[in-house]
JSON list of C-alpha atoms in Angstrom, two decimals:
[
{"chain": "A", "resi": 11, "resn": "MET", "atom": "CA", "xyz": [240.97, 170.29, -35.43]},
{"chain": "A", "resi": 12, "resn": "PRO", "atom": "CA", "xyz": [242.44, 169.13, -32.11]},
{"chain": "A", "resi": 13, "resn": "GLU", "atom": "CA", "xyz": [240.51, 166.88, -29.77]},
{"chain": "A", "resi": 14, "resn": "THR", "atom": "CA", "xyz": [238.39, 168.84, -27.36]},
{"chain": "A", "resi": 15, "resn": "SER", "atom": "CA", "xyz": [236.77, 168.31, -24.00]},
{"chain": "A", "resi": 16, "resn": "ARG", "atom": "CA", "xyz": [233.59, 169.89, -25.34]},
{"chain": "A", "resi": 17, "resn": "THR", "atom": "CA", "xyz": [230.68, 167.72, -26.39]},
{"chain": "A", "resi": 18, "resn": "LEU", "atom": "CA", "xyz": [228.41, 168.43, -29.35]},
{"chain": "A", "resi": 19, "resn": "VAL", "atom": "CA", "xyz": [224.76, 167.49, -28.91]},
{"chain": "A", "resi": 20, "resn": "VAL", "atom": "CA", "xyz": [222.87, 167.58, -32.22]},
{"chain": "A", "resi": 21, "resn": "LYS", "atom": "CA", "xyz": [219.08, 167.23, -32.29]},
{"chain": "A", "resi": 22, "resn": "VAL", "atom": "CA", "xyz": [217.64, 166.62, -35.74]},
{"chain": "A", "resi": 23, "resn": "THR", "atom": "CA", "xyz": [213.89, 167.09, -36.08]},
{"chain": "A", "resi": 24, "resn": "ALA", "atom": "CA", "xyz": [213.72, 166.88, -39.88]},
{"chain": "A", "resi": 25, "resn": "GLY", "atom": "CA", "xyz": [213.69, 163.89, -42.17]},
{"chain": "A", "resi": 26, "resn": "ALA", "atom": "CA", "xyz": [212.64, 163.49, -45.78]},
{"chain": "A", "resi": 27, "resn": "ASP", "atom": "CA", "xyz": [210.17, 166.35, -45.16]},
{"chain": "A", "resi": 28, "resn": "ALA", "atom": "CA", "xyz": [213.09, 168.85, -44.98]},
{"chain": "A", "resi": 29, "resn": "PRO", "atom": "CA", "xyz": [216.01, 167.06, -46.62]},
{"chain": "A", "resi": 30, "resn": "GLU", "atom": "CA", "xyz": [218.55, 169.88, -46.54]},
{"chain": "A", "resi": 31, "resn": "ARG", "atom": "CA", "xyz": [218.06, 170.54, -42.84]},
{"chain": "A", "resi": 32, "resn": "CYS", "atom": "CA", "xyz": [218.22, 166.81, -42.14]},
{"chain": "A", "resi": 33, "resn": "SER", "atom": "CA", "xyz": [221.41, 166.36, -44.14]},
{"chain": "A", "resi": 34, "resn": "GLN", "atom": "CA", "xyz": [223.03, 169.37, -42.48]},
{"chain": "A", "resi": 35, "resn": "ALA", "atom": "CA", "xyz": [222.44, 167.93, -39.03]},
{"chain": "A", "resi": 36, "resn": "PHE", "atom": "CA", "xyz": [223.88, 164.52, -39.92]},
{"chain": "A", "resi": 37, "resn": "THR", "atom": "CA", "xyz": [226.82, 166.16, -41.74]},
{"chain": "A", "resi": 38, "resn": "VAL", "atom": "CA", "xyz": [227.71, 168.38, -38.77]},
{"chain": "A", "resi": 39, "resn": "ALA", "atom": "CA", "xyz": [227.47, 165.46, -36.34]},
{"chain": "A", "resi": 40, "resn": "ALA", "atom": "CA", "xyz": [229.57, 163.14, -38.52]},
{"chain": "A", "resi": 41, "resn": "THR", "atom": "CA", "xyz": [232.17, 165.84, -39.20]},
{"chain": "A", "resi": 42, "resn": "ALA", "atom": "CA", "xyz": [232.53, 166.57, -35.51]},
{"chain": "A", "resi": 43, "resn": "ALA", "atom": "CA", "xyz": [232.85, 162.85, -34.73]},
{"chain": "A", "resi": 44, "resn": "ALA", "atom": "CA", "xyz": [235.52, 162.46, -37.41]},
{"chain": "A", "resi": 45, "resn": "ALA", "atom": "CA", "xyz": [237.41, 165.36, -35.84]},
{"chain": "A", "resi": 46, "resn": "GLY", "atom": "CA", "xyz": [237.45, 163.63, -32.46]},
{"chain": "A", "resi": 47, "resn": "VAL", "atom": "CA", "xyz": [234.71, 165.69, -30.85]},
{"chain": "A", "resi": 48, "resn": "PRO", "atom": "CA", "xyz": [232.40, 163.68, -28.57]},
{"chain": "A", "resi": 49, "resn": "VAL", "atom": "CA", "xyz": [229.03, 163.71, -30.36]},
{"chain": "A", "resi": 50, "resn": "SER", "atom": "CA", "xyz": [225.51, 162.83, -29.31]},
{"chain": "A", "resi": 51, "resn": "LEU", "atom": "CA", "xyz": [223.02, 162.75, -32.20]},
{"chain": "A", "resi": 52, "resn": "TRP", "atom": "CA", "xyz": [219.32, 162.80, -31.28]},
{"chain": "A", "resi": 53, "resn": "LEU", "atom": "CA", "xyz": [216.74, 161.55, -33.79]},
{"chain": "A", "resi": 54, "resn": "THR", "atom": "CA", "xyz": [213.41, 163.26, -33.20]},
{"chain": "A", "resi": 55, "resn": "GLY", "atom": "CA", "xyz": [210.32, 164.00, -35.24]},
{"chain": "A", "resi": 56, "resn": "GLU", "atom": "CA", "xyz": [210.58, 162.75, -38.82]},
{"chain": "A", "resi": 57, "resn": "SER", "atom": "CA", "xyz": [214.26, 161.85, -38.41]},
{"chain": "A", "resi": 58, "resn": "ALA", "atom": "CA", "xyz": [213.15, 159.11, -36.00]},
{"chain": "A", "resi": 59, "resn": "TRP", "atom": "CA", "xyz": [212.58, 156.85, -39.00]},
{"chain": "A", "resi": 60, "resn": "PHE", "atom": "CA", "xyz": [216.35, 156.74, -39.63]},
{"chain": "A", "resi": 61, "resn": "ALA", "atom": "CA", "xyz": [216.76, 154.67, -36.47]},
{"chain": "A", "resi": 62, "resn": "LEU", "atom": "CA", "xyz": [215.24, 151.74, -38.38]},
{"chain": "A", "resi": 63, "resn": "PRO", "atom": "CA", "xyz": [217.41, 149.43, -40.51]},
{"chain": "A", "resi": 64, "resn": "GLY", "atom": "CA", "xyz": [217.47, 150.46, -44.16]},
{"chain": "A", "resi": 65, "resn": "ARG", "atom": "CA", "xyz": [215.60, 153.75, -43.76]},
{"chain": "A", "resi": 66, "resn": "ALA", "atom": "CA", "xyz": [218.67, 156.00, -44.09]},
{"chain": "A", "resi": 67, "resn": "ALA", "atom": "CA", "xyz": [219.44, 154.33, -47.43]},
{"chain": "A", "resi": 68, "resn": "GLU", "atom": "CA", "xyz": [216.08, 155.56, -48.75]},
{"chain": "A", "resi": 69, "resn": "PHE", "atom": "CA", "xyz": [217.11, 159.19, -48.17]},
{"chain": "A", "resi": 70, "resn": "THR", "atom": "CA", "xyz": [218.67, 161.02, -51.10]},
{"chain": "A", "resi": 71, "resn": "LEU", "atom": "CA", "xyz": [219.80, 164.59, -51.55]},
{"chain": "A", "resi": 72, "resn": "PRO", "atom": "CA", "xyz": [221.89, 165.76, -54.51]},
{"chain": "A", "resi": 73, "resn": "HIS", "atom": "CA", "xyz": [225.44, 166.85, -53.64]},
{"chain": "A", "resi": 74, "resn": "ALA", "atom": "CA", "xyz": [225.17, 165.48, -50.10]},
{"chain": "A", "resi": 75, "resn": "ALA", "atom": "CA", "xyz": [227.03, 162.64, -48.45]},
{"chain": "A", "resi": 76, "resn": "PRO", "atom": "CA", "xyz": [224.97, 159.45, -48.23]},
{"chain": "A", "resi": 77, "resn": "LEU", "atom": "CA", "xyz": [222.96, 159.44, -45.01]},
{"chain": "A", "resi": 78, "resn": "PRO", "atom": "CA", "xyz": [223.89, 155.83, -44.14]},
{"chain": "A", "resi": 79, "resn": "ASP", "atom": "CA", "xyz": [227.59, 156.79, -44.19]},
{"chain": "A", "resi": 80, "resn": "LEU", "atom": "CA", "xyz": [227.00, 159.78, -41.94]},
{"chain": "A", "resi": 81, "resn": "LEU", "atom": "CA", "xyz": [224.89, 157.75, -39.53]},
{"chain": "A", "resi": 82, "resn": "ASP", "atom": "CA", "xyz": [227.48, 154.97, -39.44]},
{"chain": "A", "resi": 83, "resn": "ALA", "atom": "CA", "xyz": [230.22, 157.51, -38.66]},
{"chain": "A", "resi": 84, "resn": "VAL", "atom": "CA", "xyz": [228.31, 158.85, -35.69]},
{"chain": "A", "resi": 85, "resn": "LEU", "atom": "CA", "xyz": [227.40, 155.37, -34.47]},
{"chain": "A", "resi": 86, "resn": "ALA", "atom": "CA", "xyz": [231.07, 154.36, -34.64]},
{"chain": "A", "resi": 87, "resn": "ALA", "atom": "CA", "xyz": [232.43, 157.37, -32.77]},
{"chain": "A", "resi": 88, "resn": "GLY", "atom": "CA", "xyz": [229.55, 158.83, -30.79]},
{"chain": "A", "resi": 89, "resn": "THR", "atom": "CA", "xyz": [226.06, 158.23, -29.49]},
{"chain": "A", "resi": 90, "resn": "VAL", "atom": "CA", "xyz": [222.80, 158.04, -31.44]},
{"chain": "A", "resi": 91, "resn": "THR", "atom": "CA", "xyz": [219.58, 158.36, -29.49]},
{"chain": "A", "resi": 92, "resn": "LEU", "atom": "CA", "xyz": [216.00, 157.93, -30.66]},
{"chain": "A", "resi": 93, "resn": "CYS", "atom": "CA", "xyz": [213.51, 160.11, -28.80]},
{"chain": "A", "resi": 94, "resn": "SER", "atom": "CA", "xyz": [211.30, 157.88, -26.67]},
{"chain": "A", "resi": 95, "resn": "GLN", "atom": "CA", "xyz": [208.08, 159.78, -27.42]},
{"chain": "A", "resi": 96, "resn": "CYS", "atom": "CA", "xyz": [208.89, 159.85, -31.14]},
{"chain": "A", "resi": 97, "resn": "ALA", "atom": "CA", "xyz": [209.53, 156.11, -31.07]},
{"chain": "A", "resi": 98, "resn": "ALA", "atom": "CA", "xyz": [206.26, 155.43, -29.23]},
{"chain": "A", "resi": 99, "resn": "ARG", "atom": "CA", "xyz": [204.25, 157.55, -31.68]},
{"chain": "A", "resi": 100, "resn": "ARG", "atom": "CA", "xyz": [205.69, 155.52, -34.55]},
{"chain": "A", "resi": 101, "resn": "GLY", "atom": "CA", "xyz": [205.32, 152.14, -32.87]},
{"chain": "A", "resi": 102, "resn": "MET", "atom": "CA", "xyz": [209.09, 151.59, -32.58]},
{"chain": "A", "resi": 103, "resn": "THR", "atom": "CA", "xyz": [210.78, 149.62, -29.82]},
{"chain": "A", "resi": 104, "resn": "GLY", "atom": "CA", "xyz": [214.36, 148.82, -28.95]},
{"chain": "A", "resi": 105, "resn": "ALA", "atom": "CA", "xyz": [214.00, 145.57, -30.89]},
{"chain": "A", "resi": 106, "resn": "ASP", "atom": "CA", "xyz": [213.25, 147.52, -34.07]},
{"chain": "A", "resi": 107, "resn": "VAL", "atom": "CA", "xyz": [216.16, 149.94, -34.18]},
{"chain": "A", "resi": 108, "resn": "LEU", "atom": "CA", "xyz": [219.70, 149.71, -35.54]},
{"chain": "A", "resi": 109, "resn": "ALA", "atom": "CA", "xyz": [222.33, 148.20, -33.30]},
{"chain": "A", "resi": 110, "resn": "GLY", "atom": "CA", "xyz": [223.88, 150.93, -31.19]},
{"chain": "A", "resi": 111, "resn": "VAL", "atom": "CA", "xyz": [220.85, 153.23, -31.18]},
{"chain": "A", "resi": 112, "resn": "ARG", "atom": "CA", "xyz": [219.44, 153.86, -27.72]},
{"chain": "A", "resi": 113, "resn": "ILE", "atom": "CA", "xyz": [215.97, 155.13, -26.87]},
{"chain": "A", "resi": 114, "resn": "ALA", "atom": "CA", "xyz": [215.77, 157.90, -24.28]},
{"chain": "A", "resi": 115, "resn": "GLY", "atom": "CA", "xyz": [213.59, 160.85, -23.37]},
{"chain": "A", "resi": 116, "resn": "ALA", "atom": "CA", "xyz": [213.72, 164.57, -22.79]},
{"chain": "A", "resi": 117, "resn": "ALA", "atom": "CA", "xyz": [215.35, 164.31, -19.35]},
{"chain": "A", "resi": 118, "resn": "VAL", "atom": "CA", "xyz": [218.44, 162.67, -20.90]},
{"chain": "A", "resi": 119, "resn": "PHE", "atom": "CA", "xyz": [218.55, 165.27, -23.69]},
{"chain": "A", "resi": 120, "resn": "VAL", "atom": "CA", "xyz": [218.38, 168.11, -21.18]},
{"chain": "A", "resi": 121, "resn": "GLU", "atom": "CA", "xyz": [221.09, 166.49, -19.07]},
{"chain": "A", "resi": 122, "resn": "GLU", "atom": "CA", "xyz": [223.40, 166.17, -22.09]},
{"chain": "A", "resi": 123, "resn": "ALA", "atom": "CA", "xyz": [222.64, 169.64, -23.44]},
{"chain": "A", "resi": 124, "resn": "LEU", "atom": "CA", "xyz": [223.28, 171.33, -20.08]},
{"chain": "A", "resi": 125, "resn": "ALA", "atom": "CA", "xyz": [226.41, 169.41, -19.15]},
{"chain": "A", "resi": 126, "resn": "ASP", "atom": "CA", "xyz": [229.58, 171.41, -18.62]},
{"chain": "A", "resi": 127, "resn": "GLY", "atom": "CA", "xyz": [231.31, 171.94, -21.95]},
{"chain": "A", "resi": 128, "resn": "ALA", "atom": "CA", "xyz": [228.30, 170.90, -24.05]},
{"chain": "A", "resi": 129, "resn": "GLN", "atom": "CA", "xyz": [227.16, 172.73, -27.16]},
{"chain": "A", "resi": 130, "resn": "ALA", "atom": "CA", "xyz": [223.66, 171.88, -28.38]},
{"chain": "A", "resi": 131, "resn": "LEU", "atom": "CA", "xyz": [222.44, 172.45, -31.93]},
{"chain": "A", "resi": 132, "resn": "VAL", "atom": "CA", "xyz": [218.90, 171.82, -33.13]},
{"chain": "A", "resi": 133, "resn": "TYR", "atom": "CA", "xyz": [218.07, 171.28, -36.80]}
]
């Protein structure tokens, strides 16, 4: 796949509560990043827990790529954002999250999702 000027914005709302949906979101984001597509992965709802060190390693799904590998791929080539409201509800701060994860709110998500050339997916 050639590099593109389009950006992929992936919002994942599921975590261990819906493992297949969660894994699909991380897989799509990591695959796009590996292909050179600019990617912004948003952790919301139950996926917010994966912004904490070690939490992705606790996630398992048969026949799926390890979540820590997918998360690392997106962190290395794209942007990972923890929803500010989701973080607040779970008592998380910037000091708690993995290096490279930013905390931002709905206004930033809307800005990214509506930018020229953006494609937003919600899982």
